[in-house]
XYZ file of C-alpha atoms in Angstrom:
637
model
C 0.000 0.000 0.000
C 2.787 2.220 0.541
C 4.110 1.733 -2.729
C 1.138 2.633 -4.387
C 0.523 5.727 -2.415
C 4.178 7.034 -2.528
C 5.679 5.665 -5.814
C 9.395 5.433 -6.664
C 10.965 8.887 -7.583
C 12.715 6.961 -10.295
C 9.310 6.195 -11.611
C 7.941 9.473 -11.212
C 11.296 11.237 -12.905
C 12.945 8.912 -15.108
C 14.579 10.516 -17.968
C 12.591 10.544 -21.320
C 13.607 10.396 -25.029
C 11.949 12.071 -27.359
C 12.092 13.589 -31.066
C 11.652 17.272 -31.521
C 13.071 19.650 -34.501
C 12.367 20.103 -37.809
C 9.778 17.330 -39.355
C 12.063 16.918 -42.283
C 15.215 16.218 -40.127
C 14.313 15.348 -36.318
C 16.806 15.427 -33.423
C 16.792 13.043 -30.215
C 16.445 14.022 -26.940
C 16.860 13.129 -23.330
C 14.307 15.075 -20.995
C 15.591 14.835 -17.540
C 12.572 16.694 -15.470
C 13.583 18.508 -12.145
C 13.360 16.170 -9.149
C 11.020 18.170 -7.118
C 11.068 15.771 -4.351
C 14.755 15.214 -3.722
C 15.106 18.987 -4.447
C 12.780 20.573 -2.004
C 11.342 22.126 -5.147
C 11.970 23.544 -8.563
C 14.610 25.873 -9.923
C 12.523 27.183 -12.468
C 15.523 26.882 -14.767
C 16.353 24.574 -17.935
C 19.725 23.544 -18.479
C 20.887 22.388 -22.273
C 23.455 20.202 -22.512
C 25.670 21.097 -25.678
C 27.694 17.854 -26.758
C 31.318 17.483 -28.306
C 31.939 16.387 -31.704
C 33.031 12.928 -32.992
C 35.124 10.890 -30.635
C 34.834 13.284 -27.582
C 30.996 13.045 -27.793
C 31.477 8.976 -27.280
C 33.810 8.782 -24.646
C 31.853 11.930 -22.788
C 28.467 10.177 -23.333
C 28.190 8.846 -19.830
C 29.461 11.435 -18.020
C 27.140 13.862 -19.736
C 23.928 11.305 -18.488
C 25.291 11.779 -15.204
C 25.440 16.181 -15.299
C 22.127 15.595 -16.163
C 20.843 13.251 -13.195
C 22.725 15.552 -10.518
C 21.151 18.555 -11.901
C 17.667 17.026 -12.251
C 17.929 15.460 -8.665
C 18.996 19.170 -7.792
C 15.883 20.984 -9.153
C 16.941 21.793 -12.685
C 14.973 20.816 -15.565
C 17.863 19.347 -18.151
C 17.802 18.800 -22.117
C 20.714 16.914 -23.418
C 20.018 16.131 -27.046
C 22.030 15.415 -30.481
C 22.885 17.584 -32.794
C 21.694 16.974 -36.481
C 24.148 14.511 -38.342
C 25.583 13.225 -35.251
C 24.339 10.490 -33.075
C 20.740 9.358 -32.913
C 19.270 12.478 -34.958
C 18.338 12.701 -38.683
C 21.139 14.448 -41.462
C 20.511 18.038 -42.165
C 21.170 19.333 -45.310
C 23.618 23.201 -44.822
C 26.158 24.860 -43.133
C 26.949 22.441 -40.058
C 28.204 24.902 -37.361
C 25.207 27.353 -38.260
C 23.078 24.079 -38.244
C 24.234 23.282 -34.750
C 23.681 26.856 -33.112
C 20.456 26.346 -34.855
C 19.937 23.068 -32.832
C 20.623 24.585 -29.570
C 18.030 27.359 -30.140
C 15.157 24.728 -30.875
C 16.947 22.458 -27.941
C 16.304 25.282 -25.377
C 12.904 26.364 -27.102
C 11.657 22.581 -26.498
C 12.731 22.307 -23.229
C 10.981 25.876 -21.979
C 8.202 24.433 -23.414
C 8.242 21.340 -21.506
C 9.221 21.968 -18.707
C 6.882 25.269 -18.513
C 10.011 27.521 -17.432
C 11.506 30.525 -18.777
C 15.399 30.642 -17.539
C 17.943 28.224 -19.691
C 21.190 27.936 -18.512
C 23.884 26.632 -21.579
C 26.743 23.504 -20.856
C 28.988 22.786 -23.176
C 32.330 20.603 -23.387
C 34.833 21.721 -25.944
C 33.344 22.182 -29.020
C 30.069 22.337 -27.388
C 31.309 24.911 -25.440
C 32.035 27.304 -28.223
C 28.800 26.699 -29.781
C 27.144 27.399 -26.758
C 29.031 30.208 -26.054
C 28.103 31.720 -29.448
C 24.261 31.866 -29.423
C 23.767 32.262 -25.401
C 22.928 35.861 -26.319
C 20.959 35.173 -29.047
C 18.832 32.421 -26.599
C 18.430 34.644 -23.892
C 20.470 32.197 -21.721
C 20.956 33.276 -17.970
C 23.831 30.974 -17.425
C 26.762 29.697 -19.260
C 28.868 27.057 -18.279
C 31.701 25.858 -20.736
C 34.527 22.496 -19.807
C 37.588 22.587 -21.423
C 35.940 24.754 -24.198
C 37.215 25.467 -28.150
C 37.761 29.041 -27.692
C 38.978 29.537 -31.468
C 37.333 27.827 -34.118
C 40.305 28.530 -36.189
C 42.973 26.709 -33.944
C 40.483 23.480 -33.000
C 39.635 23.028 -36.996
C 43.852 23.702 -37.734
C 44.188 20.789 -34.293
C 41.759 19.035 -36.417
C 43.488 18.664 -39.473
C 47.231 18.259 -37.934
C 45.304 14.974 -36.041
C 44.105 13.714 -39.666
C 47.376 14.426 -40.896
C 48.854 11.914 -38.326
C 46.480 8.796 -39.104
C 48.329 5.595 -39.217
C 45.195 3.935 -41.581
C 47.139 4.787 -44.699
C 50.493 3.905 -44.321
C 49.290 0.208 -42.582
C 47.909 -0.817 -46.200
C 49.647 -3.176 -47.858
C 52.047 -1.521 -50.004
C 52.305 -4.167 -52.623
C 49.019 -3.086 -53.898
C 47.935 -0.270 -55.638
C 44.993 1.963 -53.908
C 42.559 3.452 -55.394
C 42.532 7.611 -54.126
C 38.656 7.318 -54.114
C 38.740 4.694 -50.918
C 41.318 5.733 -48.407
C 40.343 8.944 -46.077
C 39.629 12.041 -47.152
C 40.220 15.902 -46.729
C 36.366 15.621 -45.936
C 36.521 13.433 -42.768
C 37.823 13.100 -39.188
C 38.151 9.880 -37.281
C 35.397 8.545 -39.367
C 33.425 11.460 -38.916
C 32.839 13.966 -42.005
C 34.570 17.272 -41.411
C 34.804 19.466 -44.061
C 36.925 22.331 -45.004
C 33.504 24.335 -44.999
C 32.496 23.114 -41.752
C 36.331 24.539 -40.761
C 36.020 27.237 -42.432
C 32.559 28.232 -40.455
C 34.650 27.366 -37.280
C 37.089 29.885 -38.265
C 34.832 32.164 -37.709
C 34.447 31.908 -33.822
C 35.879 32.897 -31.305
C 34.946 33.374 -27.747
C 37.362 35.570 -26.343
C 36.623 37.864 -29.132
C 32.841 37.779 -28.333
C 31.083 40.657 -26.036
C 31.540 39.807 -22.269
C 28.838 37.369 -21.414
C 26.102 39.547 -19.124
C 25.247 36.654 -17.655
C 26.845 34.380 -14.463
C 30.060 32.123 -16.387
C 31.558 29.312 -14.878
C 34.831 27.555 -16.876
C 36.154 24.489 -16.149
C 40.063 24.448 -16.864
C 41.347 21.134 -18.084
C 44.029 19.191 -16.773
C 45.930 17.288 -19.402
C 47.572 19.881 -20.575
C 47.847 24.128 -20.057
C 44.845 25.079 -21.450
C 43.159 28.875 -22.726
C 40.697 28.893 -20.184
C 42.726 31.440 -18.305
C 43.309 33.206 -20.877
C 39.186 33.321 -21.704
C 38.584 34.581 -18.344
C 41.150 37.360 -18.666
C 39.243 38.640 -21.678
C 36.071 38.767 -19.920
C 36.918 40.129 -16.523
C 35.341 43.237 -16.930
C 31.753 42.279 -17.535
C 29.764 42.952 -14.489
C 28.537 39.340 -13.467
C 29.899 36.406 -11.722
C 32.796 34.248 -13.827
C 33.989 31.308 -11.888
C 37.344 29.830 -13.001
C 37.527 25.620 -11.895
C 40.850 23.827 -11.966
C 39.274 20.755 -10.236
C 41.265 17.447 -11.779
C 38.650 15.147 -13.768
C 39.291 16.051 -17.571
C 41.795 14.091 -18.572
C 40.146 10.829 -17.119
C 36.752 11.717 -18.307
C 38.219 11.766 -22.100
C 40.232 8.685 -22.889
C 40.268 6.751 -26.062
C 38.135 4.110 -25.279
C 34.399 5.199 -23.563
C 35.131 1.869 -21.226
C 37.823 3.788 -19.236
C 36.111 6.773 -18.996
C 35.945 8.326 -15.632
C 32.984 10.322 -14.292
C 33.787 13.584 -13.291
C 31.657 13.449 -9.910
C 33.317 16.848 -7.825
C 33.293 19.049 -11.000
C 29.634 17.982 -11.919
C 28.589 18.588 -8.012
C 30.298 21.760 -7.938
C 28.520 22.809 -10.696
C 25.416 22.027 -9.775
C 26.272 24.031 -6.450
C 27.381 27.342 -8.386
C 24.473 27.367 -10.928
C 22.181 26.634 -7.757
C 23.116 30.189 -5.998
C 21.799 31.930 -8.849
C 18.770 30.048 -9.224
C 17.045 29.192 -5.901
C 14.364 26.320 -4.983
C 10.666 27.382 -5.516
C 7.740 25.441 -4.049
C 5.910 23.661 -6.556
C 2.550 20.952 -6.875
C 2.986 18.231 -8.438
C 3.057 18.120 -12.274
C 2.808 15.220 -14.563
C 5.850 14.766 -17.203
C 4.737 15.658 -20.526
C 3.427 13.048 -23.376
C 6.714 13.636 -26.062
C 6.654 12.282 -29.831
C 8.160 8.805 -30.020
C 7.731 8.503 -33.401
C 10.009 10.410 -36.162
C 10.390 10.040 -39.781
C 13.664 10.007 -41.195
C 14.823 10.761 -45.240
C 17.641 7.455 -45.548
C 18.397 8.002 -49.713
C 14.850 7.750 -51.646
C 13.132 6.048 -48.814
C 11.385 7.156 -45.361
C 12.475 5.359 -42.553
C 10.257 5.402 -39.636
C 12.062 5.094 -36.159
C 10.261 4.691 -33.198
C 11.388 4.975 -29.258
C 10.964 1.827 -27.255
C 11.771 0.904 -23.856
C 12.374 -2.900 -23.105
C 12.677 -4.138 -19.258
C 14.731 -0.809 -17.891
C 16.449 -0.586 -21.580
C 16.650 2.158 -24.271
C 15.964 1.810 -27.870
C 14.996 2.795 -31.452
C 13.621 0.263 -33.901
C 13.553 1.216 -37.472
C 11.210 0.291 -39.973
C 10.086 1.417 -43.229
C 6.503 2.304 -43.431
C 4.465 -1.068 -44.848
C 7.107 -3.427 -44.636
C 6.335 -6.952 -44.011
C 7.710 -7.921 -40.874
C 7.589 -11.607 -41.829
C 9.309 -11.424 -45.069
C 12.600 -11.348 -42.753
C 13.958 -11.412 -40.042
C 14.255 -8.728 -37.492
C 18.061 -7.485 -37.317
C 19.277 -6.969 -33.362
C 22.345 -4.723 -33.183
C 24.876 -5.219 -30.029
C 26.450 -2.778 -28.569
C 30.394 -2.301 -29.574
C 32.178 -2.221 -26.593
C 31.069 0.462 -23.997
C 30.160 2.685 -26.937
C 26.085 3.688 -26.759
C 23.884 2.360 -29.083
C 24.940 4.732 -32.397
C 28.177 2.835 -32.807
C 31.350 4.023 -33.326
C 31.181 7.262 -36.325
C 27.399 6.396 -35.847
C 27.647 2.892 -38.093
C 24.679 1.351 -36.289
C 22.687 4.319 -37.382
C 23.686 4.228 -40.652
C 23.413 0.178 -41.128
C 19.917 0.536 -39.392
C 18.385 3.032 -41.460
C 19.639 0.899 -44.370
C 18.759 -2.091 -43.783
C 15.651 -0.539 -42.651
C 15.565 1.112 -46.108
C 15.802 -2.852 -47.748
C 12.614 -3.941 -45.891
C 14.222 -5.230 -42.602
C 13.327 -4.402 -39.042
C 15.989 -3.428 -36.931
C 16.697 -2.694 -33.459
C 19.249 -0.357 -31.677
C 19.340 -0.287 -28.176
C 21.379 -0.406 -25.111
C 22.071 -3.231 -23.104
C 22.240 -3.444 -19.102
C 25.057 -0.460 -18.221
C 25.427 1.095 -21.384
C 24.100 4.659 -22.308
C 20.491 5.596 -20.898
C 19.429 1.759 -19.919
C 19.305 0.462 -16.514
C 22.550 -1.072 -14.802
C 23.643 -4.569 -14.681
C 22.576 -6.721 -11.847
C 25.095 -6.069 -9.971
C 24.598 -2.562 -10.160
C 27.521 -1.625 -12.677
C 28.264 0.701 -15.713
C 30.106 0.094 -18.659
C 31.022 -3.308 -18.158
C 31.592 -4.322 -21.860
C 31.448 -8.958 -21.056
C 28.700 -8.411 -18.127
C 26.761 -12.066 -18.000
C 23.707 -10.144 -18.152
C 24.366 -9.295 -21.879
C 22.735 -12.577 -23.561
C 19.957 -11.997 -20.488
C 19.675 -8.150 -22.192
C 19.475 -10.190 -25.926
C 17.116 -12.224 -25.447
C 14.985 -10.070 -23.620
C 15.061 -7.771 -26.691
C 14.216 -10.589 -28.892
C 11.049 -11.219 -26.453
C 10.163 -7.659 -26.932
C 10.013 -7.525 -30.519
C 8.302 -10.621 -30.824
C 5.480 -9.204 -28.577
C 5.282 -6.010 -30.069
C 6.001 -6.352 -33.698
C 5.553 -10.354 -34.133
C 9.333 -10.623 -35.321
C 9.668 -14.662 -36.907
C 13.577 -14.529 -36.175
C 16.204 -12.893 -35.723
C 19.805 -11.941 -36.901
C 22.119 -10.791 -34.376
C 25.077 -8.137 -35.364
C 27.666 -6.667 -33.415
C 31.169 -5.753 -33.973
C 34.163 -6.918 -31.507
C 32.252 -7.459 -27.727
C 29.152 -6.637 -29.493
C 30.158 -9.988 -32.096
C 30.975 -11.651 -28.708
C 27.550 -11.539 -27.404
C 25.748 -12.016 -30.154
C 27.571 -15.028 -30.504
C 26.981 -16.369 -27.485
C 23.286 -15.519 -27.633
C 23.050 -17.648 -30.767
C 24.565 -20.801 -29.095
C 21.579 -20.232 -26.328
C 18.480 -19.094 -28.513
C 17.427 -21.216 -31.449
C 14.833 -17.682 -32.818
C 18.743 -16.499 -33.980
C 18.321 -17.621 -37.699
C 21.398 -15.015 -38.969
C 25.103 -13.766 -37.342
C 26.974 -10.573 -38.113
C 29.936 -11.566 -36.613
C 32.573 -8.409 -37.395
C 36.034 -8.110 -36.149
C 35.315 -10.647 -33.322
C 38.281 -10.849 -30.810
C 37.414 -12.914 -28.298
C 35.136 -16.778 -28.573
C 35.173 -17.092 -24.531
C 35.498 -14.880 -21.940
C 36.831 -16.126 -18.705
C 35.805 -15.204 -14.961
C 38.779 -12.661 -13.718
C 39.594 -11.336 -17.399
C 39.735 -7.735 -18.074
C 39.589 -5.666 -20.913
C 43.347 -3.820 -19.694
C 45.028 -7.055 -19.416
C 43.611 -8.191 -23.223
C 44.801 -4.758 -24.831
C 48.052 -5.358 -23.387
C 48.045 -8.461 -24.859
C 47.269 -7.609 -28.163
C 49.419 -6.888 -30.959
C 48.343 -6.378 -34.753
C 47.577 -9.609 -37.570
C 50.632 -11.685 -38.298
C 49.681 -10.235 -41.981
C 50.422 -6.740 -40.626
C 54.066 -7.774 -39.617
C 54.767 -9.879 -42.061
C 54.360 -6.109 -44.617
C 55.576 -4.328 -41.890
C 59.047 -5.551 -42.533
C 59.788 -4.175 -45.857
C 58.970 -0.503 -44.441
C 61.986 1.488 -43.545
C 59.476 3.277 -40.848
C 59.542 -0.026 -39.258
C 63.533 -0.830 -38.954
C 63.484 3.304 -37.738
C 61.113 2.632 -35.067
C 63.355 -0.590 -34.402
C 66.594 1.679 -34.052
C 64.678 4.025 -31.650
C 63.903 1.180 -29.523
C 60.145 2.522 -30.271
C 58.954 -1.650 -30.752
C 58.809 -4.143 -27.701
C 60.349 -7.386 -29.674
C 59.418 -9.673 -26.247
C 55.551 -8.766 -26.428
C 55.663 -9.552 -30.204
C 57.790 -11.977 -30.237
C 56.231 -13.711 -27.366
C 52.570 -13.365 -29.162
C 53.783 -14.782 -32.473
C 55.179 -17.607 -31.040
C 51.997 -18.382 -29.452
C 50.064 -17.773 -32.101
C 51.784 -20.578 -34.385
C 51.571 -22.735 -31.905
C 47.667 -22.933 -32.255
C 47.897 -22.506 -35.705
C 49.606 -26.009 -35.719
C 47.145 -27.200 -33.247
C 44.604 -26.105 -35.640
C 46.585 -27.436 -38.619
C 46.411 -30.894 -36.484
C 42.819 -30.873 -35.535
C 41.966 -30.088 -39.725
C 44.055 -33.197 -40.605
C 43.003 -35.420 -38.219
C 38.951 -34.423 -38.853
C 39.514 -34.868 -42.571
C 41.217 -38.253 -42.001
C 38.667 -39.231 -39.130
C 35.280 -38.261 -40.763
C 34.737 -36.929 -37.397
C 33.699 -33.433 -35.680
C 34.842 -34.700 -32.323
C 38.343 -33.888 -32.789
C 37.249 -30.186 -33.351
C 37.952 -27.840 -30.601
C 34.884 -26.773 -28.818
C 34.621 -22.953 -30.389
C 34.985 -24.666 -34.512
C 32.113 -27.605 -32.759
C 29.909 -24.450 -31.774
C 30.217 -22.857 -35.441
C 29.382 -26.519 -36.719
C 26.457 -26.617 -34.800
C 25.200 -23.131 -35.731
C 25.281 -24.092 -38.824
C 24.041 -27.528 -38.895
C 21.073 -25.473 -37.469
C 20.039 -23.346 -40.217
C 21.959 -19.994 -38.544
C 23.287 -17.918 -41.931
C 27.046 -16.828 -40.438
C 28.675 -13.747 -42.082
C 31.983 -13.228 -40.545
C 33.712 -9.766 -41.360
C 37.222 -8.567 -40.745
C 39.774 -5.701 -41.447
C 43.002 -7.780 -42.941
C 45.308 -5.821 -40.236
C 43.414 -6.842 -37.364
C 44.045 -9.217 -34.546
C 40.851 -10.812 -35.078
C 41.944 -12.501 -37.920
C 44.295 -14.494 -36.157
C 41.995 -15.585 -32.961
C 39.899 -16.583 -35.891
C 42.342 -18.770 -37.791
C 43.844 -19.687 -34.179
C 40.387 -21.442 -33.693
C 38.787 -22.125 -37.402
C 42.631 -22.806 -39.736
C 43.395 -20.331 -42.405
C 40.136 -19.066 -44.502
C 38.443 -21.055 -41.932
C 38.888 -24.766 -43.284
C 37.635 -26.357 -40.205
C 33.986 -25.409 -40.946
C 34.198 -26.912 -44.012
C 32.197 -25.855 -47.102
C 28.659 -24.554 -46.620
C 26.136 -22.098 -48.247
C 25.451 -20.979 -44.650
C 28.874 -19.306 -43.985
C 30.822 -16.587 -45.852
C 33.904 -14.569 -44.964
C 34.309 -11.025 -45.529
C 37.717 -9.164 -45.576
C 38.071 -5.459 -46.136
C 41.484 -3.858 -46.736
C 43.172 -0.693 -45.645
C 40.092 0.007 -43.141
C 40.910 -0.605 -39.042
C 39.497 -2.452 -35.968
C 36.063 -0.157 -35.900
C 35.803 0.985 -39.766
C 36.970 4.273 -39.245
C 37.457 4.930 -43.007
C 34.179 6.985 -44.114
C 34.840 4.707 -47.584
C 34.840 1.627 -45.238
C 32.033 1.934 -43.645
C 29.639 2.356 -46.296
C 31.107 -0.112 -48.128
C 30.744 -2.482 -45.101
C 26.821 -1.112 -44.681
C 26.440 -1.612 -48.158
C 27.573 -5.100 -47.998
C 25.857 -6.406 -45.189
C 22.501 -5.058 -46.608
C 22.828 -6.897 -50.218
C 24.303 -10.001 -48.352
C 21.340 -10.372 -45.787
C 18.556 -9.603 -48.445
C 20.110 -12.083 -50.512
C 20.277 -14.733 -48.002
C 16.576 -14.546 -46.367
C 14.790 -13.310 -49.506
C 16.023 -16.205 -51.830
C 15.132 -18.103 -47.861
C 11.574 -16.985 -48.635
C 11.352 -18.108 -51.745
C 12.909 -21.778 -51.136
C 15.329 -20.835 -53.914
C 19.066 -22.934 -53.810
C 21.629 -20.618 -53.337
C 25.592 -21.145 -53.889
C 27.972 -18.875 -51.758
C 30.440 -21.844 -50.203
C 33.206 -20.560 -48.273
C 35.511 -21.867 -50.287
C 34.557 -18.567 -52.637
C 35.980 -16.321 -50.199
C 35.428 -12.940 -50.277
C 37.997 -10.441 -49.883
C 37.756 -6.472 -49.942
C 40.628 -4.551 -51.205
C 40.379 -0.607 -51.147
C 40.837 -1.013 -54.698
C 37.857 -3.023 -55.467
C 35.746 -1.044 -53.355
C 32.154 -1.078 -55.091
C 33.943 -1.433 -58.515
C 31.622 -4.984 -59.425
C 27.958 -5.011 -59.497
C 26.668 -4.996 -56.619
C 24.795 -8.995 -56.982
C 28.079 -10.474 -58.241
C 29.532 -9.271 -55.482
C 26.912 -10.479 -52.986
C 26.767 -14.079 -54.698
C 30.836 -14.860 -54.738
């Protein structure tokens, strides 16, 4: 009775998603209403949270979630949304940086309209922070508070281009072949992400410290990596008449690491914060109010076709299933996308959005979402964040897989994910007989033990015996050798044990060819044998630098002989690409693939037609073949 008369503040203020924007090109948000309850009240204030760009918006992901829970719990109503061609929101057609002022203007017209308040106070980390910086006049914002913020456009898009300049991606392809200009990276992308020389050029044009003095209450958050310009910032606007509060509380650096599984929190900056912007805005009584009804529903422009993607929340867990309108949902199967490591549910440069709304644009169904610890879904049962091989994973799979069965009457299923994300979906296959179809990219790891960590693997890693094997006829190489730049006993040591299961594998090929017998399989290649004996369609995918491919020929023999020769599996290797796709070229190409390969597979399913892709006709995919054959001869080889 007590529960029913005084329900859970987590039920009464859990964060809500939501589309709002233009109709022709939608943007996701979070809604995180003031908790008038834990607060004593309401601040009467929005705050809008102003992401990064690219990488720093990944690894920052969580930490944002978390400014937005302490200043919810503190009274403040928060919007933290995504920007138009980044993360879960719709491309925009224009000039990006005026596109993305133009986003925080309808972010902070939204959330005065839903949370029925008229002050909005503007965050923003790094390039967030000069965008916010730049319309908080023009908003009417009451507050500003920037992290580590781009204070000239100019320098961060001239940083920019000096980090393209020092990609690795093009000098690891194989220099015995030719590449075709048209499929390495580009002047026009960053890390994956596109970056233009307009969209530098537009930067160029901002700067803070040569805006007008704020006349509003500023706090800056100094990084502490390195010496930043935040002092520098504050110099410039010391004579404006309000408050400007300079931070050099540590938490930076740890926050933004390269992977978003080591990312670090930063609890004391976010609470003080939330302390400085509370002075300014004090706690008003208010009634109760019920959170408002938001559009789950958005329609999004993929090429020539609509794509209709719709919020969902399944057992504590966040989501977007895309469809296109009138598709047959039992003309295939429904495509489940795992997370890739601690990354949320867009994928690294956004691939799972862009290989949803495709496949969505072929006729499939497909879900996004985030399992137990990751992004905006519930934590693992034992209460944790970002753990990348939690248990509860296949538990979080098939629970999805439940949920679009009930709500969409999904037949089957194909499971995709890329490194963990291949892992579990994996694993979920050997449990759940609905998985008709794996996407099994750049797959590192076949079993996971109690006590292993994701530290101790990386430090254990070292690139594809391919990669070395090239890597001696490069003078770079014998230089770094010289320099003493290359640990010889890690490699070494790695190699070593690497051909040792290669001839274990060599062994167990022999001795099952001679035997007529599966038994003498290990138990991974038995697994795969079983899979297939079972109907499941297995697409394996991998970059020809990458580690992955020799865990997979440590456990399936070169080009995978152990599995033998069946319609049901087919390897996929791309060239000149890296561990996540980070090539723009790559990762349509890879998209691209999948699509064809899939609606081959289950359409000619439908129809009961014989189809003829043995493994023996394996597939490989050079930078200079990218897209060169037609697209079905490419699909069938």
């Amino acid at each position: 009775m007590a529960t029913q008369q005084y329900p859970s503040k987590d039920i009464l203020y859990t964060p809500q998603a939501f589309w709002f924007g233009d109709v022709a090109s939608p943007m996701l948000g979070w809604y995180h209403p003031a908790r008038v309850r834990d607060a004593g009240g309401s601040r009467q204030c929005g705050v809008v949270l102003c992401p990064p760009f690219g990488h720093e918006y990944m690894v920052s992901y969580l930490a944002y979630k978390h400014l937005a829970m302490h200043l919810a719990k503190a009274g403040f109503d928060v919007c933290f949304f995504d920007y138009n061609n980044s993360g879960d929101a719709a491309d925009a057609e224009g000039d990006r940086v005026a596109l993305w002022q133009k986003n925080i203007s309808q972010a902070a017209t939204q959330l005065r309209q839903l949370a029925g308040i008229e002050h909005i106070a503007l965050f923003g980390l790094r390039l967030g922070g000069l965008l916010a910086g730049s319309v908080a006049a023009a908003i009417d914002a009451r507050a500003l508070l920037l992290m580590a913020p781009v204070i000239s456009g100019r320098a961060y898009a001239r940083e920019m281009l000096v980090l393209r300049s020092m990609s690795s991606l093009q000098a690891e392809v194989d220099p015995d072949r030719t590449i075709d200009p048209n499929h390495v990276q580009t002047d026009d992308e960053l890390t994956g992400y596109e970056f233009t020389a307009a969209t530098g050029s537009s930067l160029g044009k901002l700067d803070l410290s040569k805006l007008p003095a704020p006349a509003m209450p500023v706090f800056v958050q100094a990084r502490d990596d390195i010496s930043g310009q935040e002092s520098k910032l504050v110099q410039a606007w010391h004579h404006h008449d309000h408050a400007l509060h300079l931070s050099e509380l540590p938490g930076y650096a740890a926050m933004m690491c390269e992977d978003a599984h080591d990312t670090v929190v930063p609890t004391a900056i976010w609470q003080e914060m939330q302390a400085w912007l509370g002075r300014y805005f004090p706690l008003n009584e208010v009634s109760s109010r019920d959170l408002p009804i938001t559009n789950p529903v958005a329609n999004i422009v993929f090429g020539h076709v609509v794509v209709e993607e719709e919020l969902v929340e399944l057992e504590g867990m966040s989501g977007i299933v895309s469809r296109q309108a009138g598709a047959n949902i039992k003309a295939l199967p429904t495509v489940i996308l795992c997370n890739i490591g601690a990354n949320h549910r867009v994928g690294n440069h956004r691939l799972y959005v862009t290989l949803a709304r495709n496949l969505a644009s072929h006729g499939f169904h497909v879900l996004r979402f985030d399992k137990s610890g990751i992004g905006y879904s519930k934590t693992t049962p034992d209460d944790k964040e970002n753990d990348v091989h939690a248990a509860s994973s296949v538990d979080d799979l098939s629970s999805a897989m439940y949920f679009m069965q009930g709500k969409y009457h999904s037949p089957s299923f194909v499971l995709a994910g890329l490194c963990s994300g291949a892992y579990m979906a994996y694993l979920s296959a050997l449990r759940d007989e609905r998985v008709s179809g794996l996407v099994l990219m750049n797959q590192l790891t076949y079993r996971w033990r109690e006590g292993d960590t994701i530290e101790a693997r990386k430090k254990a890693t070292i690139k594809s015996t391919h990669f070395y094997v090239h890597a001696l006829a490069k003078g770079d190489t014998w230089k770094r050798v010289l320099k003493g730049q290359v640990d010889f006993r890690q490699i070494g040591g790695n190699l070593l044990r690497r051909t040792g299961k290669r001839l274990r594998t060599q062994w167990q090929l022999l001795t099952t060819y001679l035997m007529h017998n599966n038994l003498f399989l290990g138990q991974v290649a038995r697994n795969f044998k079983n899979l297939e004996g079972r109907g499941t369609e297995l697409l394996m995918i991998y970059e020809t630098s990458d580690t992955a491919v020799d865990v997979m020929t440590e456990q399936f023999g070169r080009h995978a002989k152990l599995l033998g020769q069946s319609e049901r599996i087919c390897l996929k290797f791309f060239r000149g690409a890296d561990h996540t796709f980070t090539p723009r070229w790559s990762q349509l190409a890879l998209v691209d693939f999948i699509s064809k390969h899939l609606l081959h597979r289950f359409s000619h399913r439908q129809q009961d037609q014989t189809v003829t892709a043995p493994i023996a006709a394996l597939q490989r995919f050079d930078a200079a073949e990218h897209i060169a054959k037609p697209a079905a001869a490419d699909v069938a080889k």
